[in-house]
Amino acid sequence: KAIYRNDTSQRTFEEIKEEIAHYG
Amino acid sequence: DVAKAIIDLAVYGKAQNRSYERLALLVDTVGPRLSGSKSLEKAIQIMYQNLKEDGLENVHLEPVKIPHWERGEESAVMLEPRVHRMALLGLGGSVGTPPQGITAEVLVVTSFDELQRRAPEAKGKIVVYNQPYAIYFKTVEYRVRGAVEAAKVGALASLIRSVASFSIYSPHTGVQEYQDGVPKIPTACITVEDAEMMSRMASRGSRIVIQLKMGAKNYADADSFNTVAEIIGSKYPEQVVLVSGHLDSWDVGQGAMDDGGGAFISWEALSLIKDLGLRPKRTLRLVLWTAEEQGGIGAFQYYQSHKANISNYSLVMESDGGTFLPYGLQFTGSDKARAIMKEVMGLLQPINVTRVFSDGGGTDIKFWVQAGVPGASLLDDLYKYFSFHHSQGDTMTVMDPKEMSVAAAVWAVVSYVVADLEEMLPRS
């Protein structure tokens, strides 16, 4: 049976956006 | 500057054209790679060696039982109203005809509805479907269900207009499905040209007679493997971003476009990341599926074996729609995950491939996507794709090394960045 992972994000979208921009 | 470094290496640097050249070497060496064939077995062995020699980690094969069908000799000759030898390709899994063949009058229909209306005329005949080509995913129903629907009304065989967007007298094969309780009748695709011609003949009231011979045989399931290689994650090694394409093909052409290109840009993604000395936080796993064409047989087996770890899959990626110039990424996932993917695709601005479309998925990742794992597939310029799909024309000649390099860059940037983010993609 499929096991789902709880959505446990500790970060805001702005923080993730900044993190991704770092790869540019 | 990771994204820029990947793009520079893949598109302008020493790795440019590499995925094309690697693919050409494989398909020129082993040719097409039908499920259950010796050539697929050989291709898997070569790829296993290639991935080891490339320095990838945890290279291994995961066993799968796959269908073994062979087409044998086949022919279709129109005897009336004139003698005309027709090109055809039997469909995967089809039964053969008796050795003397089936000689019968033809009933031409343009839809399943017309077949139902004219059911009393179909008994003892060969049904020819001349369905118009709309979009692939609708028209393909005629190839998949054509034999069953014809058998239900008493036909002896079915011949189906190839599901192709363009034709230069090219038959296109593919999978078809019998149904329990319905007689299995021989089924094959003919060319668009012959289907249209017989439709015109029938509309003029001409009697059409065809002799169909097919030596197709189904054998016991064969042993095969999904081919796996990894770059093991530095911080969350148990978590996975999966990149994939399928190694098998039909037994025509070289299987270069479907799906050699997808398999080889997936390998190239890991090669590029390794060449740059990068190691993402979570594991990047390459899977080269076996027996996709028979209905995702290898992918289903992989899902069964690994679904217990589904909570550790951040993203599953599949390229099985060509590796021509990419338009962007098709994505299925939560709104939050989509917003993140849009940011990731923004990193591909230097090669102008930044768009995120809906409906990410494909035969080989659908089990994961249906279970809630975010899924992505490459969306590229499909202008030529269904002209060559499943035909003798699917060779290296249709491929473009520069377009493959761009596709590989997209694949590598997306898989690396998602694998390296501090958090997994959020699910719904």
Short mmCIF file of C-alpha atoms in Angstrom, two decimals:
data_model
loop_
_atom_site.label_atom_id
_atom_site.label_comp_id
_atom_site.label_asym_id
_atom_site.label_seq_id
_atom_site.Cartn_x
_atom_site.Cartn_y
_atom_site.Cartn_z
CA LYS A 1 0.00 0.00 0.00
CA ALA A 2 1.30 3.43 -0.88
CA ILE A 3 2.66 5.39 2.05
CA TYR A 4 2.32 9.15 1.93
CA ARG A 5 4.79 11.57 3.36
CA ASN A 6 3.34 14.29 5.54
CA ASP A 7 3.77 17.75 4.15
CA THR A 8 6.26 19.01 6.70
CA SER A 9 7.70 22.08 4.99
CA GLN A 10 9.46 24.33 7.45
CA ARG A 11 10.18 27.03 4.91
CA THR A 12 8.21 29.78 3.25
CA PHE A 13 7.91 29.95 -0.52
CA GLU A 14 10.07 33.11 -0.49
CA GLU A 15 12.85 31.18 1.24
CA ILE A 16 12.60 28.33 -1.30
CA LYS A 17 12.56 30.87 -4.14
CA GLU A 18 15.74 32.45 -2.83
CA GLU A 19 17.33 29.03 -2.47
CA ILE A 20 16.52 28.17 -6.11
CA ALA A 21 17.78 31.55 -7.37
CA HIS A 22 21.12 30.65 -5.81
CA TYR A 23 21.55 27.92 -8.49
CA GLY A 24 21.28 30.46 -11.31
CA ASP B 1 26.21 29.24 -11.02
CA VAL B 2 25.33 25.56 -11.11
CA ALA B 3 22.57 25.81 -13.71
CA LYS B 4 24.78 27.90 -15.98
CA ALA B 5 27.63 25.42 -15.60
CA ILE B 6 25.37 22.51 -16.54
CA ILE B 7 23.99 24.36 -19.56
CA ASP B 8 27.46 25.43 -20.71
CA LEU B 9 28.83 21.89 -20.45
CA ALA B 10 25.82 20.25 -22.11
CA VAL B 11 25.12 22.70 -24.91
CA TYR B 12 28.38 24.53 -25.64
CA GLY B 13 31.12 22.59 -23.85
CA LYS B 14 32.87 19.28 -24.30
CA ALA B 15 29.70 17.30 -23.59
CA GLN B 16 27.78 18.82 -26.49
CA ASN B 17 26.36 16.13 -28.82
CA ARG B 18 27.46 13.42 -26.37
CA SER B 19 24.00 11.93 -25.73
CA TYR B 20 23.40 11.75 -29.50
CA GLU B 21 26.75 10.06 -30.16
CA ARG B 22 26.29 7.58 -27.32
CA LEU B 23 22.79 6.73 -28.58
CA ALA B 24 24.00 6.31 -32.16
CA LEU B 25 26.67 3.85 -31.03
CA LEU B 26 24.12 1.72 -29.18
CA VAL B 27 21.36 1.68 -31.80
CA ASP B 28 23.76 1.21 -34.71
CA THR B 29 25.25 -1.74 -32.81
CA VAL B 30 22.13 -3.56 -31.56
CA GLY B 31 19.31 -2.10 -33.68
CA PRO B 32 15.73 -2.15 -32.43
CA ARG B 33 15.07 -3.72 -29.02
CA LEU B 34 11.79 -5.60 -28.89
CA SER B 35 10.59 -6.96 -25.55
CA GLY B 36 11.84 -10.52 -25.18
CA SER B 37 14.44 -10.21 -27.95
CA LYS B 38 18.16 -10.99 -27.87
CA SER B 39 18.89 -7.43 -28.98
CA LEU B 40 17.14 -5.95 -25.92
CA GLU B 41 19.11 -8.33 -23.73
CA LYS B 42 22.33 -7.19 -25.43
CA ALA B 43 21.40 -3.52 -25.09
CA ILE B 44 20.83 -3.96 -21.34
CA GLN B 45 24.22 -5.64 -20.97
CA ILE B 46 25.93 -2.85 -22.91
CA MET B 47 24.19 -0.15 -20.87
CA TYR B 48 25.12 -1.84 -17.62
CA GLN B 49 28.76 -1.75 -18.73
CA ASN B 50 28.46 1.85 -20.01
CA LEU B 51 27.07 3.12 -16.71
CA LYS B 52 29.80 1.33 -14.74
CA GLU B 53 32.52 2.73 -16.98
CA ASP B 54 30.96 6.19 -16.62
CA GLY B 55 31.74 6.02 -12.91
CA LEU B 56 28.12 6.11 -11.72
CA GLU B 57 27.27 4.51 -8.41
CA ASN B 58 25.15 1.53 -7.40
CA VAL B 59 24.86 0.34 -11.01
CA HIS B 60 22.68 -2.74 -11.01
CA LEU B 61 19.96 -4.66 -12.82
CA GLU B 62 16.54 -5.39 -11.33
CA PRO B 63 14.85 -8.50 -12.78
CA VAL B 64 11.52 -8.35 -14.61
CA LYS B 65 9.51 -10.97 -16.53
CA ILE B 66 8.46 -9.48 -19.86
CA PRO B 67 6.30 -10.52 -22.84
CA HIS B 68 7.96 -12.30 -25.74
CA TRP B 69 6.16 -11.89 -29.04
CA GLU B 70 7.64 -12.25 -32.52
CA ARG B 71 5.99 -11.07 -35.71
CA GLY B 72 7.43 -13.65 -38.12
CA GLU B 73 6.80 -13.33 -41.85
CA GLU B 74 3.76 -11.28 -42.78
CA SER B 75 2.05 -10.08 -45.94
CA ALA B 76 -1.20 -8.63 -47.17
CA VAL B 77 -2.17 -8.87 -50.83
CA MET B 78 -5.26 -7.28 -52.30
CA LEU B 79 -6.68 -9.75 -54.80
CA GLU B 80 -9.77 -7.78 -55.89
CA PRO B 81 -10.53 -5.34 -57.45
CA ARG B 82 -6.86 -5.48 -58.48
CA VAL B 83 -3.73 -7.21 -57.30
CA HIS B 84 -1.79 -4.97 -54.94
CA ARG B 85 0.79 -5.97 -52.36
CA MET B 86 0.26 -3.83 -49.26
CA ALA B 87 2.76 -2.77 -46.61
CA LEU B 88 1.72 -3.80 -43.13
CA LEU B 89 3.04 -4.32 -39.61
CA GLY B 90 1.44 -6.81 -37.26
CA LEU B 91 0.53 -5.42 -33.86
CA GLY B 92 2.25 -6.47 -30.66
CA GLY B 93 0.76 -9.60 -29.14
CA SER B 94 -1.34 -10.42 -32.21
CA VAL B 95 -2.01 -14.04 -33.02
CA GLY B 96 -0.91 -15.26 -36.45
CA THR B 97 -3.02 -16.55 -39.29
CA PRO B 98 -3.13 -20.18 -40.40
CA PRO B 99 -0.14 -20.92 -42.72
CA GLN B 100 -2.32 -20.56 -45.83
CA GLY B 101 -3.46 -17.17 -44.57
CA ILE B 102 -6.94 -15.69 -44.36
CA THR B 103 -8.57 -14.74 -47.63
CA ALA B 104 -11.73 -12.75 -47.18
CA GLU B 105 -13.82 -9.85 -48.37
CA VAL B 106 -13.21 -6.50 -46.72
CA LEU B 107 -15.59 -4.27 -44.79
CA VAL B 108 -14.25 -0.70 -44.52
CA VAL B 109 -15.44 1.45 -41.62
CA THR B 110 -14.35 4.85 -40.38
CA SER B 111 -15.31 4.48 -36.71
CA PHE B 112 -16.38 2.04 -34.03
CA ASP B 113 -19.89 3.53 -34.32
CA GLU B 114 -20.03 2.67 -38.02
CA LEU B 115 -18.81 -0.85 -37.21
CA GLN B 116 -21.70 -1.25 -34.77
CA ARG B 117 -24.22 0.02 -37.32
CA ARG B 118 -22.92 -2.36 -39.95
CA ALA B 119 -22.28 -5.29 -37.61
CA PRO B 120 -24.37 -7.77 -39.67
CA GLU B 121 -22.06 -7.13 -42.67
CA ALA B 122 -18.85 -7.87 -40.71
CA LYS B 123 -19.26 -11.60 -40.14
CA GLY B 124 -16.61 -13.62 -41.98
CA LYS B 125 -14.87 -10.51 -43.30
CA ILE B 126 -11.63 -8.61 -42.71
CA VAL B 127 -12.53 -5.30 -41.07
CA VAL B 128 -10.48 -2.34 -42.31
CA TYR B 129 -10.55 0.74 -40.07
CA ASN B 130 -9.99 4.03 -41.89
CA GLN B 131 -10.41 6.24 -38.84
CA PRO B 132 -9.34 9.88 -39.33
CA TYR B 133 -6.25 10.98 -37.41
CA ALA B 134 -7.27 13.39 -34.67
CA ILE B 135 -4.77 13.46 -31.84
CA TYR B 136 -2.65 10.43 -31.05
CA PHE B 137 -4.10 9.65 -27.64
CA LYS B 138 -7.62 9.41 -29.05
CA THR B 139 -6.88 7.79 -32.39
CA VAL B 140 -4.71 5.11 -30.82
CA GLU B 141 -7.90 3.52 -29.43
CA TYR B 142 -8.46 2.02 -32.89
CA ARG B 143 -5.11 0.26 -32.78
CA VAL B 144 -5.57 -0.95 -29.21
CA ARG B 145 -9.22 -2.08 -29.42
CA GLY B 146 -9.67 -2.63 -33.16
CA ALA B 147 -9.26 -6.41 -33.08
CA VAL B 148 -11.58 -6.90 -30.11
CA GLU B 149 -14.37 -4.77 -31.58
CA ALA B 150 -14.07 -6.51 -34.96
CA ALA B 151 -14.03 -9.97 -33.37
CA LYS B 152 -17.17 -9.15 -31.37
CA VAL B 153 -19.09 -8.76 -34.65
CA GLY B 154 -17.66 -11.92 -36.19
CA ALA B 155 -14.75 -10.59 -38.28
CA LEU B 156 -11.85 -12.88 -39.16
CA ALA B 157 -9.12 -10.24 -38.89
CA SER B 158 -8.67 -6.49 -38.58
CA LEU B 159 -6.46 -4.11 -40.51
CA ILE B 160 -6.10 -0.66 -39.01
CA ARG B 161 -5.02 2.58 -40.59
CA SER B 162 -1.68 3.47 -39.00
CA VAL B 163 -1.90 5.99 -36.19
CA ALA B 164 0.36 8.50 -37.86
CA SER B 165 0.28 12.26 -38.35
CA PHE B 166 1.92 11.96 -41.79
CA SER B 167 2.70 9.07 -44.09
CA ILE B 168 4.97 8.20 -46.96
CA TYR B 169 3.44 4.73 -47.24
CA SER B 170 4.74 3.80 -43.79
CA PRO B 171 2.95 1.27 -41.57
CA HIS B 172 3.27 1.97 -37.82
CA THR B 173 3.07 -0.84 -35.26
CA GLY B 174 2.19 -0.72 -31.57
CA VAL B 175 0.51 -2.65 -28.83
CA GLN B 176 -3.03 -4.02 -28.97
CA GLU B 177 -5.14 -5.71 -26.32
CA TYR B 178 -7.31 -8.79 -26.55
CA GLN B 179 -10.21 -9.24 -24.18
CA ASP B 180 -11.15 -12.35 -22.25
CA GLY B 181 -14.14 -14.09 -23.81
CA VAL B 182 -13.64 -12.46 -27.23
CA PRO B 183 -11.97 -14.53 -29.99
CA LYS B 184 -8.38 -13.51 -30.70
CA ILE B 185 -8.13 -12.53 -34.35
CA PRO B 186 -4.99 -11.45 -36.27
CA THR B 187 -4.55 -7.68 -36.33
CA ALA B 188 -2.12 -5.38 -38.11
CA CYS B 189 -1.68 -1.79 -39.19
CA ILE B 190 -1.70 -0.84 -42.85
CA THR B 191 -0.66 2.46 -44.37
CA VAL B 192 -2.79 5.59 -44.39
CA GLU B 193 -2.60 5.44 -48.18
CA ASP B 194 -4.03 1.92 -48.47
CA ALA B 195 -6.73 2.55 -45.86
CA GLU B 196 -7.89 5.64 -47.74
CA MET B 197 -7.74 3.84 -51.10
CA MET B 198 -9.86 0.93 -49.87
CA SER B 199 -12.31 3.42 -48.36
CA ARG B 200 -12.66 5.09 -51.77
CA MET B 201 -13.04 1.72 -53.51
CA ALA B 202 -15.73 0.61 -51.07
CA SER B 203 -17.63 3.87 -51.43
CA ARG B 204 -17.76 3.23 -55.19
CA GLY B 205 -19.27 -0.19 -54.51
CA SER B 206 -16.20 -2.23 -55.44
CA ARG B 207 -15.76 -5.64 -53.85
CA ILE B 208 -12.39 -5.83 -52.07
CA VAL B 209 -10.71 -9.15 -51.24
CA ILE B 210 -7.47 -9.47 -49.26
CA GLN B 211 -5.23 -12.41 -48.50
CA LEU B 212 -3.59 -11.82 -45.10
CA LYS B 213 -0.69 -13.93 -43.84
CA MET B 214 0.88 -13.37 -40.42
CA GLY B 215 3.42 -15.66 -38.80
CA ALA B 216 3.16 -13.96 -35.41
CA LYS B 217 3.74 -16.06 -32.30
CA ASN B 218 3.49 -15.46 -28.56
CA TYR B 219 6.06 -17.22 -26.39
CA ALA B 220 6.46 -17.68 -22.63
CA ASP B 221 7.54 -14.56 -20.73
CA ALA B 222 11.26 -13.79 -20.96
CA ASP B 223 13.77 -12.67 -18.35
CA SER B 224 14.76 -9.02 -18.51
CA PHE B 225 15.88 -6.14 -16.31
CA ASN B 226 15.37 -2.50 -15.43
CA THR B 227 18.81 -0.89 -15.50
CA VAL B 228 19.60 1.37 -12.55
CA ALA B 229 22.45 3.77 -11.71
CA GLU B 230 22.80 6.52 -9.14
CA ILE B 231 24.62 9.51 -7.82
CA ILE B 232 24.12 8.91 -4.13
CA GLY B 233 22.88 11.90 -2.16
CA SER B 234 25.27 13.65 0.24
CA LYS B 235 22.78 14.60 2.95
CA TYR B 236 19.57 12.62 2.41
CA PRO B 237 20.78 9.54 0.53
CA GLU B 238 17.56 7.63 1.19
CA GLN B 239 15.54 10.29 -0.64
CA VAL B 240 15.28 10.05 -4.42
CA VAL B 241 14.79 12.07 -7.57
CA LEU B 242 14.19 9.54 -10.36
CA VAL B 243 15.05 10.29 -14.01
CA SER B 244 14.08 7.82 -16.68
CA GLY B 245 13.43 6.66 -20.21
CA HIS B 246 12.82 3.21 -21.66
CA LEU B 247 15.42 1.04 -23.33
CA ASP B 248 13.10 -1.29 -25.23
CA SER B 249 11.46 -0.38 -28.54
CA TRP B 250 9.41 -1.99 -31.27
CA ASP B 251 11.16 -4.25 -33.75
CA VAL B 252 11.32 -1.66 -36.52
CA GLY B 253 13.74 1.15 -37.34
CA GLN B 254 16.27 1.66 -34.55
CA GLY B 255 14.07 2.78 -31.66
CA ALA B 256 16.22 5.93 -31.64
CA MET B 257 13.42 8.42 -31.09
CA ASP B 258 11.12 6.15 -29.05
CA ASP B 259 12.71 6.02 -26.64
CA GLY B 260 16.45 5.88 -27.16
CA GLY B 261 16.55 9.67 -26.88
CA GLY B 262 14.71 9.70 -23.55
CA ALA B 263 16.90 6.98 -22.10
CA PHE B 264 20.09 8.68 -23.22
CA ILE B 265 19.29 12.22 -22.03
CA SER B 266 18.47 10.62 -18.68
CA TRP B 267 21.89 8.98 -18.58
CA GLU B 268 23.40 12.25 -19.82
CA ALA B 269 21.80 14.15 -16.92
CA LEU B 270 23.74 12.04 -14.43
CA SER B 271 26.91 12.21 -16.55
CA LEU B 272 26.81 16.01 -16.68
CA ILE B 273 26.30 16.30 -12.93
CA LYS B 274 29.12 13.84 -12.25
CA ASP B 275 31.47 15.55 -14.74
CA LEU B 276 30.97 18.85 -12.90
CA GLY B 277 31.86 17.18 -9.63
CA LEU B 278 28.41 17.86 -8.21
CA ARG B 279 26.67 15.68 -5.67
CA PRO B 280 23.12 16.69 -4.73
CA LYS B 281 21.80 16.32 -1.20
CA ARG B 282 19.46 13.50 -2.16
CA THR B 283 20.05 10.56 -4.49
CA LEU B 284 19.65 11.00 -8.25
CA ARG B 285 18.51 7.66 -9.62
CA LEU B 286 18.55 6.77 -13.30
CA VAL B 287 16.16 3.99 -14.36
CA LEU B 288 16.16 2.63 -17.91
CA TRP B 289 12.87 0.75 -18.09
CA THR B 290 12.31 -2.51 -19.90
CA ALA B 291 9.17 -3.49 -21.85
CA GLU B 292 7.48 -0.07 -21.76
CA GLU B 293 5.96 -0.69 -25.16
CA GLN B 294 4.06 -3.72 -23.88
CA GLY B 295 2.34 -1.51 -21.30
CA GLY B 296 4.95 -0.40 -18.77
CA ILE B 297 5.83 -3.91 -17.62
CA GLY B 298 9.24 -3.02 -16.17
CA ALA B 299 7.90 0.15 -14.57
CA PHE B 300 5.08 -1.74 -12.86
CA GLN B 301 7.54 -4.27 -11.45
CA TYR B 302 9.78 -1.43 -10.19
CA TYR B 303 6.80 0.23 -8.51
CA GLN B 304 5.81 -3.02 -6.84
CA SER B 305 9.36 -3.49 -5.53
CA HIS B 306 9.91 0.09 -4.34
CA LYS B 307 6.54 1.56 -3.40
CA ALA B 308 7.18 0.89 0.28
CA ASN B 309 9.64 3.81 0.03
CA ILE B 310 7.22 6.12 -1.75
CA SER B 311 7.49 8.73 0.98
CA ASN B 312 11.15 9.22 -0.01
CA TYR B 313 10.49 10.02 -3.68
CA SER B 314 10.64 13.78 -4.19
CA LEU B 315 10.09 13.78 -7.97
CA VAL B 316 9.75 11.16 -10.73
CA MET B 317 10.76 12.24 -14.24
CA GLU B 318 10.21 10.48 -17.56
CA SER B 319 11.15 11.42 -21.10
CA ASP B 320 9.16 9.36 -23.61
CA GLY B 321 7.81 11.94 -26.02
CA GLY B 322 10.90 12.66 -28.10
CA THR B 323 14.01 14.68 -27.41
CA PHE B 324 13.53 17.38 -30.00
CA LEU B 325 13.75 21.08 -29.08
CA PRO B 326 12.16 21.32 -25.61
CA TYR B 327 9.22 23.64 -24.94
CA GLY B 328 9.37 23.06 -21.19
CA LEU B 329 8.25 20.64 -18.58
CA GLN B 330 4.88 18.98 -18.05
CA PHE B 331 4.26 18.71 -14.36
CA THR B 332 1.73 17.06 -12.05
CA GLY B 333 1.81 17.99 -8.39
CA SER B 334 0.44 20.31 -5.76
CA ASP B 335 0.12 24.05 -6.35
CA LYS B 336 3.03 24.64 -3.99
CA ALA B 337 5.20 22.13 -5.84
CA ARG B 338 4.22 23.70 -9.18
CA ALA B 339 5.26 27.14 -7.91
CA ILE B 340 8.64 25.68 -6.93
CA MET B 341 9.01 23.99 -10.34
CA LYS B 342 8.35 27.33 -12.04
CA GLU B 343 11.23 28.83 -10.09
CA VAL B 344 13.46 25.88 -11.03
CA MET B 345 12.56 26.25 -14.71
CA GLY B 346 13.47 29.94 -14.44
CA LEU B 347 17.07 28.75 -14.19
CA LEU B 348 16.79 27.62 -17.81
CA GLN B 349 16.29 31.19 -19.08
CA PRO B 350 19.70 31.11 -20.87
CA ILE B 351 18.32 28.46 -23.26
CA ASN B 352 14.78 29.86 -23.19
CA VAL B 353 13.07 26.69 -21.93
CA THR B 354 11.25 28.00 -18.88
CA ARG B 355 7.62 26.97 -19.20
CA VAL B 356 5.77 24.59 -16.86
CA PHE B 357 2.76 22.87 -18.40
CA SER B 358 0.14 20.59 -16.88
CA ASP B 359 -0.23 16.78 -17.08
CA GLY B 360 3.27 15.57 -16.27
CA GLY B 361 3.45 11.81 -16.47
CA GLY B 362 3.83 8.86 -18.80
CA THR B 363 3.44 5.10 -18.90
CA ASP B 364 6.53 4.45 -16.78
CA ILE B 365 5.95 6.93 -13.94
CA LYS B 366 2.16 6.92 -13.81
CA PHE B 367 2.02 4.52 -10.84
CA TRP B 368 4.01 6.97 -8.73
CA VAL B 369 2.11 10.02 -9.95
CA GLN B 370 -1.26 8.36 -9.28
CA ALA B 371 -0.03 7.62 -5.75
CA GLY B 372 0.74 11.31 -5.17
CA VAL B 373 4.42 11.69 -6.06
CA PRO B 374 5.12 14.84 -8.13
CA GLY B 375 5.79 13.85 -11.75
CA ALA B 376 7.50 15.62 -14.64
CA SER B 377 7.88 14.83 -18.32
CA LEU B 378 9.74 16.59 -21.09
CA LEU B 379 7.54 18.50 -23.51
CA ASP B 380 9.26 19.09 -26.82
CA ASP B 381 8.49 19.95 -30.43
CA LEU B 382 6.28 17.01 -31.47
CA TYR B 383 5.93 18.15 -35.09
CA LYS B 384 7.79 15.11 -36.44
CA TYR B 385 7.18 12.66 -33.60
CA PHE B 386 4.06 10.81 -34.74
CA SER B 387 5.26 10.71 -38.34
CA PHE B 388 8.07 8.35 -37.32
CA HIS B 389 6.62 6.74 -34.16
CA HIS B 390 6.71 2.88 -34.18
CA SER B 391 7.77 2.80 -37.83
CA GLN B 392 10.86 1.86 -39.85
CA GLY B 393 11.57 5.59 -39.92
CA ASP B 394 12.46 5.75 -36.22
CA THR B 395 16.21 5.92 -36.77
CA MET B 396 19.10 8.21 -35.84
CA THR B 397 18.37 10.20 -38.99
CA VAL B 398 15.35 11.80 -37.32
CA MET B 399 17.38 12.81 -34.27
CA ASP B 400 19.23 16.10 -33.87
CA PRO B 401 22.38 16.24 -31.72
CA LYS B 402 21.95 19.91 -30.74
CA GLU B 403 18.32 19.45 -29.74
CA MET B 404 19.26 16.41 -27.68
CA SER B 405 21.95 18.45 -25.92
CA VAL B 406 19.40 21.13 -25.00
CA ALA B 407 16.97 18.48 -23.77
CA ALA B 408 19.75 16.92 -21.68
CA ALA B 409 20.55 20.30 -20.15
CA VAL B 410 16.90 20.77 -19.13
CA TRP B 411 16.80 17.27 -17.69
CA ALA B 412 20.04 17.74 -15.75
CA VAL B 413 19.24 21.18 -14.30
CA VAL B 414 15.76 20.17 -13.14
CA SER B 415 16.81 16.83 -11.65
CA TYR B 416 19.90 18.26 -9.94
CA VAL B 417 18.24 21.31 -8.41
CA VAL B 418 15.20 19.39 -7.13
CA ALA B 419 17.54 16.73 -5.72
CA ASP B 420 19.66 19.39 -4.02
CA LEU B 421 16.94 21.55 -2.44
CA GLU B 422 16.88 21.46 1.32
CA GLU B 423 13.34 20.06 1.31
CA MET B 424 11.49 17.52 -0.84
CA LEU B 425 8.80 18.85 -3.16
CA PRO B 426 5.60 19.34 -1.16
CA ARG B 427 2.73 16.98 -1.93
CA SER B 428 -0.93 17.78 -1.91
#
